[in-house]
PDB file of N, CA and C in Angstrom:
ATOM      1  N   MET M 548     -20.654  -1.801  81.962  1.00  0.00           N
ATOM      2  CA  MET M 548     -21.122  -1.747  80.606  1.00  0.00           C
ATOM      3  C   MET M 548     -22.728  -1.341  80.748  1.00  0.00           C
ATOM      4  N   THR M 549     -23.077  -1.475  81.938  1.00  0.00           N
ATOM      5  CA  THR M 549     -24.595  -1.151  81.656  1.00  0.00           C
ATOM      6  C   THR M 549     -24.851   0.576  82.152  1.00  0.00           C
ATOM      7  N   GLN M 550     -23.918   1.017  82.513  1.00  0.00           N
ATOM      8  CA  GLN M 550     -23.845   2.395  82.869  1.00  0.00           C
ATOM      9  C   GLN M 550     -23.565   3.319  81.304  1.00  0.00           C
ATOM     10  N   ILE M 551     -22.896   2.598  80.402  1.00  0.00           N
ATOM     11  CA  ILE M 551     -22.479   3.238  79.217  1.00  0.00           C
ATOM     12  C   ILE M 551     -23.764   3.445  78.275  1.00  0.00           C
ATOM     13  N   MET M 552     -24.337   2.031  78.342  1.00  0.00           N
ATOM     14  CA  MET M 552     -25.677   1.981  77.457  1.00  0.00           C
ATOM     15  C   MET M 552     -26.827   2.796  77.920  1.00  0.00           C
ATOM     16  N   GLN M 553     -26.760   3.370  79.371  1.00  0.00           N
ATOM     17  CA  GLN M 553     -27.613   4.101  79.807  1.00  0.00           C
ATOM     18  C   GLN M 553     -27.811   5.697  79.141  1.00  0.00           C
ATOM     19  N   PHE M 554     -26.751   6.037  78.617  1.00  0.00           N
ATOM     20  CA  PHE M 554     -26.321   7.403  78.224  1.00  0.00           C
ATOM     21  C   PHE M 554     -26.346   7.478  76.496  1.00  0.00           C
ATOM     22  N   THR M 555     -26.446   6.217  76.058  1.00  0.00           N
ATOM     23  CA  THR M 555     -26.457   6.101  74.619  1.00  0.00           C
ATOM     24  C   THR M 555     -28.035   6.473  74.018  1.00  0.00           C
ATOM     25  N   GLN M 556     -28.079   7.061  72.723  1.00  0.00           N
ATOM     26  CA  GLN M 556     -29.197   7.309  72.062  1.00  0.00           C
ATOM     27  C   GLN M 556     -29.251   6.947  70.624  1.00  0.00           C
ATOM     28  N   ASN M 557     -30.382   6.421  70.019  1.00  0.00           N
ATOM     29  CA  ASN M 557     -30.212   6.247  68.600  1.00  0.00           C
ATOM     30  C   ASN M 557     -30.860   7.474  68.008  1.00  0.00           C
ATOM     31  N   ILE M 558     -29.910   8.370  67.191  1.00  0.00           N
ATOM     32  CA  ILE M 558     -30.229   9.296  66.343  1.00  0.00           C
ATOM     33  C   ILE M 558     -30.243   9.014  64.794  1.00  0.00           C
ATOM     34  N   PRO M 559     -31.133   9.611  64.026  1.00  0.00           N
ATOM     35  CA  PRO M 559     -31.171   9.172  62.569  1.00  0.00           C
ATOM     36  C   PRO M 559     -30.200  10.181  62.048  1.00  0.00           C
ATOM     37  N   VAL M 560     -29.337   9.706  61.196  1.00  0.00           N
ATOM     38  CA  VAL M 560     -28.309  10.407  60.501  1.00  0.00           C
ATOM     39  C   VAL M 560     -28.467  10.159  58.977  1.00  0.00           C
ATOM     40  N   THR M 561     -28.295  11.204  58.206  1.00  0.00           N
ATOM     41  CA  THR M 561     -28.428  11.209  56.809  1.00  0.00           C
ATOM     42  C   THR M 561     -26.776  11.459  56.185  1.00  0.00           C
ATOM     43  N   PHE M 562     -26.300  10.686  55.289  1.00  0.00           N
ATOM     44  CA  PHE M 562     -24.990  10.799  54.853  1.00  0.00           C
ATOM     45  C   PHE M 562     -25.157  11.039  53.339  1.00  0.00           C
ATOM     46  N   THR M 563     -24.304  11.962  52.890  1.00  0.00           N
ATOM     47  CA  THR M 563     -24.349  12.461  51.261  1.00  0.00           C
ATOM     48  C   THR M 563     -22.938  12.432  51.014  1.00  0.00           C
ATOM     49  N   ASN M 564     -22.758  12.000  49.654  1.00  0.00           N
ATOM     50  CA  ASN M 564     -21.485  12.039  49.276  1.00  0.00           C
ATOM     51  C   ASN M 564     -21.396  12.972  47.979  1.00  0.00           C
ATOM     52  N   ASP M 565     -20.724  14.277  48.383  1.00  0.00           N
ATOM     53  CA  ASP M 565     -20.698  15.153  47.411  1.00  0.00           C
ATOM     54  C   ASP M 565     -19.350  14.873  46.483  1.00  0.00           C
ATOM     55  N   ILE M 566     -19.634  15.215  45.155  1.00  0.00           N
ATOM     56  CA  ILE M 566     -18.822  15.123  44.261  1.00  0.00           C
ATOM     57  C   ILE M 566     -18.355  16.664  43.834  1.00  0.00           C
ATOM     58  N   LEU M 567     -17.154  16.906  43.877  1.00  0.00           N
ATOM     59  CA  LEU M 567     -16.349  17.815  43.459  1.00  0.00           C
ATOM     60  C   LEU M 567     -16.321  18.129  41.918  1.00  0.00           C
ATOM     61  N   VAL M 568     -16.960  18.946  41.390  1.00  0.00           N
ATOM     62  CA  VAL M 568     -16.721  18.998  39.848  1.00  0.00           C
ATOM     63  C   VAL M 568     -16.488  20.237  39.296  1.00  0.00           C
ATOM     64  N   PHE M 569     -15.295  20.301  38.581  1.00  0.00           N
ATOM     65  CA  PHE M 569     -14.820  21.669  37.916  1.00  0.00           C
ATOM     66  C   PHE M 569     -15.478  21.661  36.554  1.00  0.00           C
ATOM     67  N   LYS M 570     -16.007  22.732  36.142  1.00  0.00           N
ATOM     68  CA  LYS M 570     -16.628  22.761  34.553  1.00  0.00           C
ATOM     69  C   LYS M 570     -15.969  23.934  33.980  1.00  0.00           C
ATOM     70  N   TYR M 571     -15.217  23.951  33.196  1.00  0.00           N
ATOM     71  CA  TYR M 571     -14.894  25.238  32.417  1.00  0.00           C
ATOM     72  C   TYR M 571     -14.677  25.125  30.988  1.00  0.00           C
ATOM     73  N   THR M 572     -14.627  26.210  30.301  1.00  0.00           N
ATOM     74  CA  THR M 572     -14.269  25.994  28.844  1.00  0.00           C
ATOM     75  C   THR M 572     -12.885  26.314  28.448  1.00  0.00           C
ATOM     76  N   TRP M 573     -12.232  25.809  27.574  1.00  0.00           N
ATOM     77  CA  TRP M 573     -11.119  26.029  27.254  1.00  0.00           C
ATOM     78  C   TRP M 573     -10.508  27.300  27.032  1.00  0.00           C
ATOM     79  N   LYS M 574     -11.293  28.367  26.670  1.00  0.00           N
ATOM     80  CA  LYS M 574     -11.224  29.764  26.620  1.00  0.00           C
ATOM     81  C   LYS M 574     -10.894  30.464  27.845  1.00  0.00           C
ATOM     82  N   THR M 575     -11.730  30.059  28.647  1.00  0.00           N
ATOM     83  CA  THR M 575     -11.430  30.525  30.257  1.00  0.00           C
ATOM     84  C   THR M 575     -10.085  30.448  30.814  1.00  0.00           C
ATOM     85  N   LEU M 576      -9.596  29.351  30.270  1.00  0.00           N
ATOM     86  CA  LEU M 576      -8.239  28.849  30.985  1.00  0.00           C
ATOM     87  C   LEU M 576      -7.206  29.360  30.004  1.00  0.00           C
ATOM     88  N   VAL M 577      -7.192  29.321  28.730  1.00  0.00           N
ATOM     89  CA  VAL M 577      -6.133  29.415  27.730  1.00  0.00           C
ATOM     90  C   VAL M 577      -6.200  31.015  27.701  1.00  0.00           C
ATOM     91  N   LEU M 578      -7.160  31.936  27.656  1.00  0.00           N
ATOM     92  CA  LEU M 578      -7.112  33.150  27.316  1.00  0.00           C
ATOM     93  C   LEU M 578      -6.229  33.977  28.115  1.00  0.00           C
ATOM     94  N   PRO M 579      -6.448  33.997  29.713  1.00  0.00           N
ATOM     95  CA  PRO M 579      -5.669  34.604  30.492  1.00  0.00           C
ATOM     96  C   PRO M 579      -4.196  34.232  30.599  1.00  0.00           C
ATOM     97  N   TYR M 580      -3.761  32.813  30.641  1.00  0.00           N
ATOM     98  CA  TYR M 580      -2.483  32.692  30.298  1.00  0.00           C
ATOM     99  C   TYR M 580      -1.841  33.185  28.953  1.00  0.00           C
ATOM    100  N   ALA M 581      -2.618  33.084  27.883  1.00  0.00           N
ATOM    101  CA  ALA M 581      -1.855  33.562  26.635  1.00  0.00           C
ATOM    102  C   ALA M 581      -1.730  34.943  26.959  1.00  0.00           C
ATOM    103  N   ALA M 582      -2.786  35.678  27.418  1.00  0.00           N
ATOM    104  CA  ALA M 582      -2.565  37.037  27.723  1.00  0.00           C
ATOM    105  C   ALA M 582      -1.371  37.552  28.480  1.00  0.00           C
ATOM    106  N   GLY M 583      -1.153  36.695  29.449  1.00  0.00           N
ATOM    107  CA  GLY M 583       0.028  36.829  30.250  1.00  0.00           C
ATOM    108  C   GLY M 583       1.421  36.398  29.648  1.00  0.00           C
ATOM    109  N   VAL M 584       1.252  35.453  29.157  1.00  0.00           N
ATOM    110  CA  VAL M 584       2.476  34.834  28.382  1.00  0.00           C
ATOM    111  C   VAL M 584       3.044  36.164  27.307  1.00  0.00           C
ATOM    112  N   PHE M 585       1.850  36.715  26.470  1.00  0.00           N
ATOM    113  CA  PHE M 585       2.144  37.620  25.430  1.00  0.00           C
ATOM    114  C   PHE M 585       2.713  38.890  26.181  1.00  0.00           C
ATOM    115  N   ILE M 586       1.929  39.447  27.138  1.00  0.00           N
ATOM    116  CA  ILE M 586       2.616  40.687  27.768  1.00  0.00           C
ATOM    117  C   ILE M 586       3.939  40.371  28.234  1.00  0.00           C
ATOM    118  N   THR M 587       4.188  39.381  29.018  1.00  0.00           N
ATOM    119  CA  THR M 587       5.652  38.891  29.424  1.00  0.00           C
ATOM    120  C   THR M 587       6.756  38.794  28.230  1.00  0.00           C
ATOM    121  N   LEU M 588       6.109  38.529  27.185  1.00  0.00           N
ATOM    122  CA  LEU M 588       7.149  38.191  25.868  1.00  0.00           C
ATOM    123  C   LEU M 588       7.622  39.725  25.588  1.00  0.00           C
ATOM    124  N   ILE M 589       6.563  40.654  25.505  1.00  0.00           N
ATOM    125  CA  ILE M 589       6.740  42.094  24.945  1.00  0.00           C
ATOM    126  C   ILE M 589       7.629  42.568  26.163  1.00  0.00           C
ATOM    127  N   ILE M 590       7.363  42.499  27.283  1.00  0.00           N
ATOM    128  CA  ILE M 590       8.231  43.235  28.339  1.00  0.00           C
ATOM    129  C   ILE M 590       9.751  42.656  28.155  1.00  0.00           C
ATOM    130  N   ILE M 591       9.903  41.458  28.104  1.00  0.00           N
ATOM    131  CA  ILE M 591      11.208  40.813  27.931  1.00  0.00           C
ATOM    132  C   ILE M 591      12.011  41.443  26.650  1.00  0.00           C
ATOM    133  N   SER M 592      11.041  41.569  25.561  1.00  0.00           N
ATOM    134  CA  SER M 592      11.951  42.095  24.388  1.00  0.00           C
ATOM    135  C   SER M 592      11.998  43.317  24.442  1.00  0.00           C
ATOM    136  N   PHE M 593      11.612  44.344  25.139  1.00  0.00           N
ATOM    137  CA  PHE M 593      11.866  45.604  25.484  1.00  0.00           C
ATOM    138  C   PHE M 593      13.117  45.483  26.539  1.00  0.00           C
ATOM    139  N   GLY M 594      13.184  44.581  27.314  1.00  0.00           N
ATOM    140  CA  GLY M 594      14.523  44.739  28.124  1.00  0.00           C
ATOM    141  C   GLY M 594      15.487  44.244  27.286  1.00  0.00           C
ATOM    142  N   ILE M 595      15.353  43.427  26.517  1.00  0.00           N
ATOM    143  CA  ILE M 595      16.683  42.631  25.703  1.00  0.00           C
ATOM    144  C   ILE M 595      16.976  43.955  24.563  1.00  0.00           C
ATOM    145  N   ILE M 596      16.193  44.586  24.205  1.00  0.00           N
ATOM    146  CA  ILE M 596      16.425  45.685  23.124  1.00  0.00           C
ATOM    147  C   ILE M 596      17.261  46.918  23.825  1.00  0.00           C
ATOM    148  N   ALA M 597      16.776  46.861  25.232  1.00  0.00           N
ATOM    149  CA  ALA M 597      17.418  47.982  25.934  1.00  0.00           C
ATOM    150  C   ALA M 597      18.733  47.620  26.548  1.00  0.00           C
ATOM    151  N   LEU M 598      18.875  46.454  26.596  1.00  0.00           N
ATOM    152  CA  LEU M 598      20.361  46.057  27.032  1.00  0.00           C
ATOM    153  C   LEU M 598      21.408  45.984  25.687  1.00  0.00           C
ATOM    154  N   LEU M 599      20.811  45.582  24.714  1.00  0.00           N
ATOM    155  CA  LEU M 599      21.586  45.713  23.593  1.00  0.00           C
ATOM    156  C   LEU M 599      21.981  47.053  23.085  1.00  0.00           C
ATOM    157  N   SER M 600      20.992  48.030  23.189  1.00  0.00           N
ATOM    158  CA  SER M 600      21.273  49.332  22.649  1.00  0.00           C
ATOM    159  C   SER M 600      22.081  50.154  23.655  1.00  0.00           C
ATOM    160  N   ASN M 601      22.287  49.711  25.076  1.00  0.00           N
ATOM    161  CA  ASN M 601      23.205  50.345  25.922  1.00  0.00           C
ATOM    162  C   ASN M 601      24.557  49.920  25.525  1.00  0.00           C
ATOM    163  N   GLY M 602      24.783  48.703  25.304  1.00  0.00           N
ATOM    164  CA  GLY M 602      26.384  48.286  24.784  1.00  0.00           C
ATOM    165  C   GLY M 602      27.125  48.135  26.157  1.00  0.00           C
ATOM    166  N   ILE M 603      26.390  48.006  27.476  1.00  0.00           N
ATOM    167  CA  ILE M 603      27.217  47.810  28.600  1.00  0.00           C
ATOM    168  C   ILE M 603      27.105  46.608  29.041  1.00  0.00           C
ATOM    169  N   VAL M 604      28.039  45.751  29.459  1.00  0.00           N
ATOM    170  CA  VAL M 604      27.976  44.498  30.008  1.00  0.00           C
ATOM    171  C   VAL M 604      27.682  44.617  31.481  1.00  0.00           C
ATOM    172  N   SER M 605      26.581  43.801  32.085  1.00  0.00           N
ATOM    173  CA  SER M 605      26.378  43.953  33.488  1.00  0.00           C
ATOM    174  C   SER M 605      26.357  42.608  34.046  1.00  0.00           C
ATOM    175  N   ASP M 606      26.251  42.321  35.309  1.00  0.00           N
ATOM    176  CA  ASP M 606      25.863  41.142  35.833  1.00  0.00           C
ATOM    177  C   ASP M 606      24.941  41.356  36.881  1.00  0.00           C
ATOM    178  N   PHE M 607      24.707  40.367  37.762  1.00  0.00           N
ATOM    179  CA  PHE M 607      23.741  40.323  38.844  1.00  0.00           C
ATOM    180  C   PHE M 607      24.445  40.389  40.171  1.00  0.00           C
ATOM    181  N   ARG M 608      25.616  41.130  40.194  1.00  0.00           N
ATOM    182  CA  ARG M 608      25.920  41.369  41.621  1.00  0.00           C
ATOM    183  C   ARG M 608      25.585  42.485  42.248  1.00  0.00           C
ATOM    184  N   PHE M 609      25.493  42.250  43.857  1.00  0.00           N
ATOM    185  CA  PHE M 609      25.080  43.261  44.484  1.00  0.00           C
ATOM    186  C   PHE M 609      25.389  44.571  44.100  1.00  0.00           C
ATOM    187  N   SER M 610      26.793  44.533  43.754  1.00  0.00           N
ATOM    188  CA  SER M 610      27.305  46.219  43.466  1.00  0.00           C
ATOM    189  C   SER M 610      26.450  46.762  42.171  1.00  0.00           C
ATOM    190  N   THR M 611      26.121  45.818  41.083  1.00  0.00           N
ATOM    191  CA  THR M 611      25.628  46.204  40.121  1.00  0.00           C
ATOM    192  C   THR M 611      24.315  46.645  40.284  1.00  0.00           C
ATOM    193  N   ILE M 612      23.601  45.973  41.146  1.00  0.00           N
ATOM    194  CA  ILE M 612      22.392  46.628  41.599  1.00  0.00           C
ATOM    195  C   ILE M 612      22.181  47.688  42.389  1.00  0.00           C
ATOM    196  N   LEU M 613      23.301  47.761  43.069  1.00  0.00           N
ATOM    197  CA  LEU M 613      23.339  49.143  44.100  1.00  0.00           C
ATOM    198  C   LEU M 613      23.698  50.379  43.055  1.00  0.00           C
ATOM    199  N   ARG M 614      24.517  50.009  41.971  1.00  0.00           N
ATOM    200  CA  ARG M 614      24.801  51.381  41.191  1.00  0.00           C
ATOM    201  C   ARG M 614      23.482  51.817  40.460  1.00  0.00           C
ATOM    202  N   THR M 615      22.600  50.940  40.161  1.00  0.00           N
ATOM    203  CA  THR M 615      21.406  51.666  39.535  1.00  0.00           C
ATOM    204  C   THR M 615      20.548  52.267  40.390  1.00  0.00           C
ATOM    205  N   THR M 616      20.640  52.230  41.644  1.00  0.00           N
ATOM    206  CA  THR M 616      20.021  53.005  42.410  1.00  0.00           C
ATOM    207  C   THR M 616      20.734  54.488  42.960  1.00  0.00           C
ATOM    208  N   ARG M 617      22.047  54.400  42.869  1.00  0.00           N
ATOM    209  CA  ARG M 617      22.869  55.538  43.576  1.00  0.00           C
ATOM    210  C   ARG M 617      22.398  56.898  43.020  1.00  0.00           C
ATOM    211  N   ASN M 618      21.796  57.220  41.920  1.00  0.00           N
ATOM    212  CA  ASN M 618      21.526  58.558  41.541  1.00  0.00           C
ATOM    213  C   ASN M 618      20.100  58.989  41.883  1.00  0.00           C
ATOM    214  N   ASP M 619      19.326  57.918  42.328  1.00  0.00           N
ATOM    215  CA  ASP M 619      17.914  58.194  42.623  1.00  0.00           C
ATOM    216  C   ASP M 619      17.751  58.758  44.131  1.00  0.00           C
ATOM    217  N   ALA M 620      18.428  58.367  44.907  1.00  0.00           N
ATOM    218  CA  ALA M 620      18.277  58.989  46.277  1.00  0.00           C
ATOM    219  C   ALA M 620      19.585  59.428  46.768  1.00  0.00           C
ATOM    220  N   PRO M 621      19.902  60.515  47.360  1.00  0.00           N
ATOM    221  CA  PRO M 621      21.054  60.996  48.182  1.00  0.00           C
ATOM    222  C   PRO M 621      21.402  60.126  49.297  1.00  0.00           C
ATOM    223  N   GLU M 622      20.248  59.529  49.750  1.00  0.00           N
ATOM    224  CA  GLU M 622      20.566  58.763  51.294  1.00  0.00           C
ATOM    225  C   GLU M 622      21.613  57.468  50.811  1.00  0.00           C
ATOM    226  N   PHE M 623      21.288  57.114  49.553  1.00  0.00           N
ATOM    227  CA  PHE M 623      22.153  55.611  49.231  1.00  0.00           C
ATOM    228  C   PHE M 623      23.607  56.151  49.055  1.00  0.00           C
ATOM    229  N   ASN M 624      23.834  57.412  48.354  1.00  0.00           N
ATOM    230  CA  ASN M 624      25.124  57.939  48.169  1.00  0.00           C
ATOM    231  C   ASN M 624      25.927  58.072  49.578  1.00  0.00           C
ATOM    232  N   ARG M 625      25.235  58.283  50.871  1.00  0.00           N
ATOM    233  CA  ARG M 625      25.850  58.577  51.869  1.00  0.00           C
ATOM    234  C   ARG M 625      25.863  57.147  52.695  1.00  0.00           C
ATOM    235  N   LEU M 626      25.036  56.249  52.486  1.00  0.00           N
ATOM    236  CA  LEU M 626      25.098  54.982  53.111  1.00  0.00           C
ATOM    237  C   LEU M 626      26.204  54.121  52.655  1.00  0.00           C
ATOM    238  N   PHE M 627      26.373  54.202  51.222  1.00  0.00           N
ATOM    239  CA  PHE M 627      27.258  53.243  50.542  1.00  0.00           C
ATOM    240  C   PHE M 627      28.392  54.015  49.669  1.00  0.00           C
ATOM    241  N   ARG M 628      29.096  54.633  50.649  1.00  0.00           N
ATOM    242  CA  ARG M 628      30.134  55.711  50.185  1.00  0.00           C
ATOM    243  C   ARG M 628      31.270  54.522  49.827  1.00  0.00           C
ATOM    244  N   GLY M 629      31.691  54.648  48.689  1.00  0.00           N
ATOM    245  CA  GLY M 629      33.093  53.906  48.133  1.00  0.00           C
ATOM    246  C   GLY M 629      32.616  52.483  47.983  1.00  0.00           C
ATOM    247  N   ALA M 630      31.224  52.145  47.660  1.00  0.00           N
ATOM    248  CA  ALA M 630      31.019  50.784  47.492  1.00  0.00           C
ATOM    249  C   ALA M 630      31.048  50.616  45.934  1.00  0.00           C
TER     250      ALA M 630
END
């Protein structure tokens, strides 16, 4: 026990308690979210209008997604012949 006490030393230590505080106004929180929701609704409405004007029933199967890319790149036509 005496050997351990030989290597100890008293050192002054200062403790601080930081408090995390968030300060914001409602405008800085609501305006970006409102703008994002507004733009999203516009884009969704264009998509719904496009679906209704096409008159084609579609689903989310892989083959449907693949058909949308078939005419854009000839490589897809060669890779997925008969799909």
